[in-house]
C-alpha cells in the first residue's frame, strides 16, 4: 500500500530520491500516488481481472468486447501517464527514480502478466521501464514479479 511505502521511507530514512525532502519534488510524487489509484491501478487491474481472473473463476473466456473495452481504458491512462507524468524526463520526478516510478511500474506489471505487452508500441514507456528496473536491479525486479508474470499460465 502507498501508506506503508511512505511509512517505510520515513522510518528507515531511505535515500532522498525515493521520497524527496524537496517539497516540489515530493509534491510530484504525491500527485502521482494520488492519481494512480483510479487510473493506472484501476485500469490495469481491470484488464488483469478481465483477462485472467474472471475466466479462471468462471471457466469461460469473457466476451471480446469486454476485453477490448478494458484495453482501451488502459490505453487512455497510459497516454495520460506519458504526457502528464513522464513528459520528456527520465523519471516521474526528474532525473532520479522515486516511489512514484516504482509504484507505477509495479501496477503496470499486472496487464503485462495478463499477456498485454503495453510497452511494445510505446518506446518512451519501454525506456522508462528499463531505467526503473536498472535503478531497482533487474534480477530483483524479475524475482519480485515472477508470480504475476506467470499468471497468464494459470
mmCIF file with all atom_site columns, C-alpha atoms in Angstrom:
data_model
loop_
_atom_site.group_PDB
_atom_site.id
_atom_site.type_symbol
_atom_site.label_atom_id
_atom_site.label_alt_id
_atom_site.label_comp_id
_atom_site.label_asym_id
_atom_site.label_entity_id
_atom_site.label_seq_id
_atom_site.pdbx_PDB_ins_code
_atom_site.Cartn_x
_atom_site.Cartn_y
_atom_site.Cartn_z
_atom_site.occupancy
_atom_site.B_iso_or_equiv
_atom_site.pdbx_formal_charge
_atom_site.auth_seq_id
_atom_site.auth_comp_id
_atom_site.auth_asym_id
_atom_site.auth_atom_id
_atom_site.pdbx_PDB_model_num
ATOM 1   C CA . UNK A 1 1   ? 0.000   0.000   0.000   1.00 0.00 ? 1   UNK A CA 1
ATOM 2   C CA . UNK A 1 2   ? 1.038   3.584   -0.521  1.00 0.00 ? 2   UNK A CA 1
ATOM 3   C CA . UNK A 1 3   ? 0.697   4.333   3.195   1.00 0.00 ? 3   UNK A CA 1
ATOM 4   C CA . UNK A 1 4   ? 3.104   1.517   4.079   1.00 0.00 ? 4   UNK A CA 1
ATOM 5   C CA . UNK A 1 5   ? 5.637   2.622   1.461   1.00 0.00 ? 5   UNK A CA 1
ATOM 6   C CA . UNK A 1 6   ? 5.595   6.184   2.788   1.00 0.00 ? 6   UNK A CA 1
ATOM 7   C CA . UNK A 1 7   ? 5.909   4.929   6.373   1.00 0.00 ? 7   UNK A CA 1
ATOM 8   C CA . UNK A 1 8   ? 8.905   2.752   5.449   1.00 0.00 ? 8   UNK A CA 1
ATOM 9   C CA . UNK A 1 9   ? 10.584  5.590   3.539   1.00 0.00 ? 9   UNK A CA 1
ATOM 10  C CA . UNK A 1 10  ? 10.251  7.873   6.551   1.00 0.00 ? 10  UNK A CA 1
ATOM 11  C CA . UNK A 1 11  ? 11.052  5.326   9.269   1.00 0.00 ? 11  UNK A CA 1
ATOM 12  C CA . UNK A 1 12  ? 14.176  3.944   7.628   1.00 0.00 ? 12  UNK A CA 1
ATOM 13  C CA . UNK A 1 13  ? 15.341  7.262   6.192   1.00 0.00 ? 13  UNK A CA 1
ATOM 14  C CA . UNK A 1 14  ? 15.734  5.884   2.681   1.00 0.00 ? 14  UNK A CA 1
ATOM 15  C CA . UNK A 1 15  ? 17.831  7.812   0.169   1.00 0.00 ? 15  UNK A CA 1
ATOM 16  C CA . UNK A 1 16  ? 16.174  11.122  -0.582  1.00 0.00 ? 16  UNK A CA 1
ATOM 17  C CA . UNK A 1 17  ? 15.338  10.318  -4.208  1.00 0.00 ? 17  UNK A CA 1
ATOM 18  C CA . UNK A 1 18  ? 12.730  7.709   -3.171  1.00 0.00 ? 18  UNK A CA 1
ATOM 19  C CA . UNK A 1 19  ? 10.553  10.245  -1.346  1.00 0.00 ? 19  UNK A CA 1
ATOM 20  C CA . UNK A 1 20  ? 12.267  13.643  -1.750  1.00 0.00 ? 20  UNK A CA 1
ATOM 21  C CA . UNK A 1 21  ? 12.544  16.155  1.049   1.00 0.00 ? 21  UNK A CA 1
ATOM 22  C CA . UNK A 1 22  ? 12.333  18.957  -1.536  1.00 0.00 ? 22  UNK A CA 1
ATOM 23  C CA . UNK A 1 23  ? 8.665   19.999  -1.352  1.00 0.00 ? 23  UNK A CA 1
ATOM 24  C CA . UNK A 1 24  ? 8.163   20.456  -5.091  1.00 0.00 ? 24  UNK A CA 1
ATOM 25  C CA . UNK A 1 25  ? 9.635   17.048  -5.891  1.00 0.00 ? 25  UNK A CA 1
ATOM 26  C CA . UNK A 1 26  ? 7.667   15.441  -3.078  1.00 0.00 ? 26  UNK A CA 1
ATOM 27  C CA . UNK A 1 27  ? 4.513   17.083  -4.409  1.00 0.00 ? 27  UNK A CA 1
ATOM 28  C CA . UNK A 1 28  ? 5.152   15.406  -7.803  1.00 0.00 ? 28  UNK A CA 1
ATOM 29  C CA . UNK A 1 29  ? 5.490   12.016  -6.084  1.00 0.00 ? 29  UNK A CA 1
ATOM 30  C CA . UNK A 1 30  ? 2.338   12.654  -4.042  1.00 0.00 ? 30  UNK A CA 1
ATOM 31  C CA . UNK A 1 31  ? 0.465   13.853  -7.118  1.00 0.00 ? 31  UNK A CA 1
ATOM 32  C CA . UNK A 1 32  ? 1.239   10.635  -8.994  1.00 0.00 ? 32  UNK A CA 1
ATOM 33  C CA . UNK A 1 33  ? 0.497   8.420   -5.983  1.00 0.00 ? 33  UNK A CA 1
ATOM 34  C CA . UNK A 1 34  ? -2.929  10.053  -5.645  1.00 0.00 ? 34  UNK A CA 1
ATOM 35  C CA . UNK A 1 35  ? -3.689  9.898   -9.374  1.00 0.00 ? 35  UNK A CA 1
ATOM 36  C CA . UNK A 1 36  ? -2.671  6.304   -9.930  1.00 0.00 ? 36  UNK A CA 1
ATOM 37  C CA . UNK A 1 37  ? -5.333  4.692   -7.714  1.00 0.00 ? 37  UNK A CA 1
ATOM 38  C CA . UNK A 1 38  ? -8.214  5.098   -10.150 1.00 0.00 ? 38  UNK A CA 1
ATOM 39  C CA . UNK A 1 39  ? -6.096  5.388   -13.266 1.00 0.00 ? 39  UNK A CA 1
ATOM 40  C CA . UNK A 1 40  ? -3.095  3.075   -13.675 1.00 0.00 ? 40  UNK A CA 1
ATOM 41  C CA . UNK A 1 41  ? -4.098  0.761   -10.816 1.00 0.00 ? 41  UNK A CA 1
ATOM 42  C CA . UNK A 1 42  ? -7.789  0.835   -11.624 1.00 0.00 ? 42  UNK A CA 1
ATOM 43  C CA . UNK A 1 43  ? -7.484  0.248   -15.357 1.00 0.00 ? 43  UNK A CA 1
ATOM 44  C CA . UNK A 1 44  ? -4.539  -2.151  -15.143 1.00 0.00 ? 44  UNK A CA 1
ATOM 45  C CA . UNK A 1 45  ? -6.274  -4.270  -12.509 1.00 0.00 ? 45  UNK A CA 1
ATOM 46  C CA . UNK A 1 46  ? -9.469  -4.282  -14.556 1.00 0.00 ? 46  UNK A CA 1
ATOM 47  C CA . UNK A 1 47  ? -7.617  -5.676  -17.561 1.00 0.00 ? 47  UNK A CA 1
ATOM 48  C CA . UNK A 1 48  ? -5.940  -8.317  -15.383 1.00 0.00 ? 48  UNK A CA 1
ATOM 49  C CA . UNK A 1 49  ? -9.256  -9.328  -13.823 1.00 0.00 ? 49  UNK A CA 1
ATOM 50  C CA . UNK A 1 50  ? -10.983 -9.411  -17.201 1.00 0.00 ? 50  UNK A CA 1
ATOM 51  C CA . UNK A 1 51  ? -8.307  -11.381 -18.996 1.00 0.00 ? 51  UNK A CA 1
ATOM 52  C CA . UNK A 1 52  ? -7.015  -13.722 -16.270 1.00 0.00 ? 52  UNK A CA 1
ATOM 53  C CA . UNK A 1 53  ? -9.002  -13.973 -13.038 1.00 0.00 ? 53  UNK A CA 1
ATOM 54  C CA . UNK A 1 54  ? -12.614 -13.915 -14.197 1.00 0.00 ? 54  UNK A CA 1
ATOM 55  C CA . UNK A 1 55  ? -12.081 -16.595 -16.883 1.00 0.00 ? 55  UNK A CA 1
ATOM 56  C CA . UNK A 1 56  ? -10.171 -18.665 -14.311 1.00 0.00 ? 56  UNK A CA 1
ATOM 57  C CA . UNK A 1 57  ? -13.035 -18.421 -11.815 1.00 0.00 ? 57  UNK A CA 1
ATOM 58  C CA . UNK A 1 58  ? -15.879 -18.853 -14.308 1.00 0.00 ? 58  UNK A CA 1
ATOM 59  C CA . UNK A 1 59  ? -14.149 -21.354 -16.571 1.00 0.00 ? 59  UNK A CA 1
ATOM 60  C CA . UNK A 1 60  ? -15.291 -19.256 -19.539 1.00 0.00 ? 60  UNK A CA 1
ATOM 61  C CA . UNK A 1 61  ? -13.447 -16.603 -21.520 1.00 0.00 ? 61  UNK A CA 1
ATOM 62  C CA . UNK A 1 62  ? -15.102 -13.216 -21.348 1.00 0.00 ? 62  UNK A CA 1
ATOM 63  C CA . UNK A 1 63  ? -16.671 -11.701 -24.448 1.00 0.00 ? 63  UNK A CA 1
ATOM 64  C CA . UNK A 1 64  ? -14.044 -9.964  -26.619 1.00 0.00 ? 64  UNK A CA 1
ATOM 65  C CA . UNK A 1 65  ? -15.847 -6.611  -26.375 1.00 0.00 ? 65  UNK A CA 1
ATOM 66  C CA . UNK A 1 66  ? -15.323 -6.550  -22.589 1.00 0.00 ? 66  UNK A CA 1
ATOM 67  C CA . UNK A 1 67  ? -11.640 -7.224  -23.041 1.00 0.00 ? 67  UNK A CA 1
ATOM 68  C CA . UNK A 1 68  ? -11.417 -4.573  -25.778 1.00 0.00 ? 68  UNK A CA 1
ATOM 69  C CA . UNK A 1 69  ? -13.134 -2.041  -23.523 1.00 0.00 ? 69  UNK A CA 1
ATOM 70  C CA . UNK A 1 70  ? -10.744 -2.724  -20.646 1.00 0.00 ? 70  UNK A CA 1
ATOM 71  C CA . UNK A 1 71  ? -7.761  -2.457  -23.029 1.00 0.00 ? 71  UNK A CA 1
ATOM 72  C CA . UNK A 1 72  ? -8.997  0.856   -24.449 1.00 0.00 ? 72  UNK A CA 1
ATOM 73  C CA . UNK A 1 73  ? -9.459  2.307   -20.947 1.00 0.00 ? 73  UNK A CA 1
ATOM 74  C CA . UNK A 1 74  ? -5.920  1.307   -20.016 1.00 0.00 ? 74  UNK A CA 1
ATOM 75  C CA . UNK A 1 75  ? -4.535  2.813   -23.221 1.00 0.00 ? 75  UNK A CA 1
ATOM 76  C CA . UNK A 1 76  ? -6.156  6.160   -22.367 1.00 0.00 ? 76  UNK A CA 1
ATOM 77  C CA . UNK A 1 77  ? -4.477  6.332   -18.946 1.00 0.00 ? 77  UNK A CA 1
ATOM 78  C CA . UNK A 1 78  ? -1.151  5.141   -20.364 1.00 0.00 ? 78  UNK A CA 1
ATOM 79  C CA . UNK A 1 79  ? -1.222  8.086   -22.768 1.00 0.00 ? 79  UNK A CA 1
ATOM 80  C CA . UNK A 1 80  ? -2.052  10.430  -19.871 1.00 0.00 ? 80  UNK A CA 1
ATOM 81  C CA . UNK A 1 81  ? 0.782   8.928   -17.834 1.00 0.00 ? 81  UNK A CA 1
ATOM 82  C CA . UNK A 1 82  ? 3.298   9.514   -20.625 1.00 0.00 ? 82  UNK A CA 1
ATOM 83  C CA . UNK A 1 83  ? 2.116   13.055  -21.357 1.00 0.00 ? 83  UNK A CA 1
ATOM 84  C CA . UNK A 1 84  ? 1.426   14.324  -17.828 1.00 0.00 ? 84  UNK A CA 1
ATOM 85  C CA . UNK A 1 85  ? 3.907   12.486  -15.638 1.00 0.00 ? 85  UNK A CA 1
ATOM 86  C CA . UNK A 1 86  ? 6.818   11.283  -17.765 1.00 0.00 ? 86  UNK A CA 1
ATOM 87  C CA . UNK A 1 87  ? 6.859   14.088  -20.321 1.00 0.00 ? 87  UNK A CA 1
ATOM 88  C CA . UNK A 1 88  ? 10.485  14.197  -21.516 1.00 0.00 ? 88  UNK A CA 1
ATOM 89  C CA . UNK A 1 89  ? 12.065  13.276  -18.195 1.00 0.00 ? 89  UNK A CA 1
ATOM 90  C CA . UNK A 1 90  ? 13.876  10.044  -17.360 1.00 0.00 ? 90  UNK A CA 1
ATOM 91  C CA . UNK A 1 91  ? 11.649  9.527   -14.288 1.00 0.00 ? 91  UNK A CA 1
ATOM 92  C CA . UNK A 1 92  ? 8.401   10.979  -12.945 1.00 0.00 ? 92  UNK A CA 1
ATOM 93  C CA . UNK A 1 93  ? 10.132  13.478  -10.649 1.00 0.00 ? 93  UNK A CA 1
ATOM 94  C CA . UNK A 1 94  ? 13.062  14.224  -12.935 1.00 0.00 ? 94  UNK A CA 1
ATOM 95  C CA . UNK A 1 95  ? 16.499  12.649  -13.104 1.00 0.00 ? 95  UNK A CA 1
ATOM 96  C CA . UNK A 1 96  ? 16.171  10.163  -10.243 1.00 0.00 ? 96  UNK A CA 1
ATOM 97  C CA . UNK A 1 97  ? 13.883  7.231   -9.566  1.00 0.00 ? 97  UNK A CA 1
ATOM 98  C CA . UNK A 1 98  ? 11.250  7.716   -6.856  1.00 0.00 ? 98  UNK A CA 1
ATOM 99  C CA . UNK A 1 99  ? 8.464   5.788   -5.159  1.00 0.00 ? 99  UNK A CA 1
ATOM 100 C CA . UNK A 1 100 ? 6.169   7.145   -7.863  1.00 0.00 ? 100 UNK A CA 1
ATOM 101 C CA . UNK A 1 101 ? 8.150   5.309   -10.548 1.00 0.00 ? 101 UNK A CA 1
ATOM 102 C CA . UNK A 1 102 ? 8.301   2.127   -8.517  1.00 0.00 ? 102 UNK A CA 1
ATOM 103 C CA . UNK A 1 103 ? 4.551   2.120   -7.834  1.00 0.00 ? 103 UNK A CA 1
ATOM 104 C CA . UNK A 1 104 ? 3.767   2.944   -11.462 1.00 0.00 ? 104 UNK A CA 1
ATOM 105 C CA . UNK A 1 105 ? 5.839   0.110   -12.863 1.00 0.00 ? 105 UNK A CA 1
ATOM 106 C CA . UNK A 1 106 ? 4.581   -2.423  -10.326 1.00 0.00 ? 106 UNK A CA 1
ATOM 107 C CA . UNK A 1 107 ? 0.983   -1.586  -11.279 1.00 0.00 ? 107 UNK A CA 1
ATOM 108 C CA . UNK A 1 108 ? 1.780   -1.874  -14.982 1.00 0.00 ? 108 UNK A CA 1
ATOM 109 C CA . UNK A 1 109 ? 3.117   -5.380  -14.494 1.00 0.00 ? 109 UNK A CA 1
ATOM 110 C CA . UNK A 1 110 ? -0.432  -6.691  -13.888 1.00 0.00 ? 110 UNK A CA 1
ATOM 111 C CA . UNK A 1 111 ? -1.550  -6.186  -17.503 1.00 0.00 ? 111 UNK A CA 1
ATOM 112 C CA . UNK A 1 112 ? 1.833   -7.490  -18.653 1.00 0.00 ? 112 UNK A CA 1
ATOM 113 C CA . UNK A 1 113 ? 1.196   -10.591 -16.539 1.00 0.00 ? 113 UNK A CA 1
ATOM 114 C CA . UNK A 1 114 ? -2.136  -10.954 -18.326 1.00 0.00 ? 114 UNK A CA 1
ATOM 115 C CA . UNK A 1 115 ? -0.293  -11.111 -21.646 1.00 0.00 ? 115 UNK A CA 1
ATOM 116 C CA . UNK A 1 116 ? -0.768  -7.483  -22.725 1.00 0.00 ? 116 UNK A CA 1
ATOM 117 C CA . UNK A 1 117 ? 2.628   -6.076  -23.698 1.00 0.00 ? 117 UNK A CA 1
ATOM 118 C CA . UNK A 1 118 ? 1.843   -2.423  -23.153 1.00 0.00 ? 118 UNK A CA 1
ATOM 119 C CA . UNK A 1 119 ? 5.494   -1.459  -23.664 1.00 0.00 ? 119 UNK A CA 1
ATOM 120 C CA . UNK A 1 120 ? 5.726   -2.887  -27.177 1.00 0.00 ? 120 UNK A CA 1
ATOM 121 C CA . UNK A 1 121 ? 4.388   0.119   -29.082 1.00 0.00 ? 121 UNK A CA 1
ATOM 122 C CA . UNK A 1 122 ? 5.372   2.758   -26.540 1.00 0.00 ? 122 UNK A CA 1
ATOM 123 C CA . UNK A 1 123 ? 9.122   3.420   -26.778 1.00 0.00 ? 123 UNK A CA 1
ATOM 124 C CA . UNK A 1 124 ? 9.040   6.197   -24.164 1.00 0.00 ? 124 UNK A CA 1
ATOM 125 C CA . UNK A 1 125 ? 7.338   3.878   -21.692 1.00 0.00 ? 125 UNK A CA 1
ATOM 126 C CA . UNK A 1 126 ? 9.683   0.991   -22.539 1.00 0.00 ? 126 UNK A CA 1
ATOM 127 C CA . UNK A 1 127 ? 12.766  3.165   -21.980 1.00 0.00 ? 127 UNK A CA 1
ATOM 128 C CA . UNK A 1 128 ? 11.353  4.403   -18.669 1.00 0.00 ? 128 UNK A CA 1
ATOM 129 C CA . UNK A 1 129 ? 10.684  0.784   -17.622 1.00 0.00 ? 129 UNK A CA 1
ATOM 130 C CA . UNK A 1 130 ? 14.308  -0.127  -18.351 1.00 0.00 ? 130 UNK A CA 1
ATOM 131 C CA . UNK A 1 131 ? 15.564  2.811   -16.276 1.00 0.00 ? 131 UNK A CA 1
ATOM 132 C CA . UNK A 1 132 ? 13.349  1.891   -13.313 1.00 0.00 ? 132 UNK A CA 1
ATOM 133 C CA . UNK A 1 133 ? 14.356  -1.781  -13.497 1.00 0.00 ? 133 UNK A CA 1
ATOM 134 C CA . UNK A 1 134 ? 18.006  -0.771  -13.662 1.00 0.00 ? 134 UNK A CA 1
ATOM 135 C CA . UNK A 1 135 ? 17.600  1.502   -10.607 1.00 0.00 ? 135 UNK A CA 1
ATOM 136 C CA . UNK A 1 136 ? 15.974  -1.295  -8.603  1.00 0.00 ? 136 UNK A CA 1
ATOM 137 C CA . UNK A 1 137 ? 18.149  -4.064  -10.020 1.00 0.00 ? 137 UNK A CA 1
ATOM 138 C CA . UNK A 1 138 ? 16.948  -6.190  -12.928 1.00 0.00 ? 138 UNK A CA 1
ATOM 139 C CA . UNK A 1 139 ? 17.280  -9.512  -11.102 1.00 0.00 ? 139 UNK A CA 1
ATOM 140 C CA . UNK A 1 140 ? 15.424  -8.266  -8.027  1.00 0.00 ? 140 UNK A CA 1
ATOM 141 C CA . UNK A 1 141 ? 12.714  -6.767  -10.219 1.00 0.00 ? 141 UNK A CA 1
ATOM 142 C CA . UNK A 1 142 ? 12.250  -10.036 -12.133 1.00 0.00 ? 142 UNK A CA 1
ATOM 143 C CA . UNK A 1 143 ? 12.173  -12.086 -8.915  1.00 0.00 ? 143 UNK A CA 1
ATOM 144 C CA . UNK A 1 144 ? 9.585   -9.748  -7.392  1.00 0.00 ? 144 UNK A CA 1
ATOM 145 C CA . UNK A 1 145 ? 7.327   -10.081 -10.447 1.00 0.00 ? 145 UNK A CA 1
ATOM 146 C CA . UNK A 1 146 ? 7.782   -13.771 -11.171 1.00 0.00 ? 146 UNK A CA 1
ATOM 147 C CA . UNK A 1 147 ? 4.335   -14.693 -9.847  1.00 0.00 ? 147 UNK A CA 1
ATOM 148 C CA . UNK A 1 148 ? 2.380   -12.039 -11.719 1.00 0.00 ? 148 UNK A CA 1
ATOM 149 C CA . UNK A 1 149 ? 4.316   -12.613 -14.931 1.00 0.00 ? 149 UNK A CA 1
ATOM 150 C CA . UNK A 1 150 ? 3.309   -16.287 -14.842 1.00 0.00 ? 150 UNK A CA 1
ATOM 151 C CA . UNK A 1 151 ? -0.342  -15.604 -14.006 1.00 0.00 ? 151 UNK A CA 1
ATOM 152 C CA . UNK A 1 152 ? -1.487  -15.991 -17.610 1.00 0.00 ? 152 UNK A CA 1
ATOM 153 C CA . UNK A 1 153 ? -0.294  -19.614 -17.455 1.00 0.00 ? 153 UNK A CA 1
ATOM 154 C CA . UNK A 1 154 ? -2.883  -20.490 -14.797 1.00 0.00 ? 154 UNK A CA 1
#
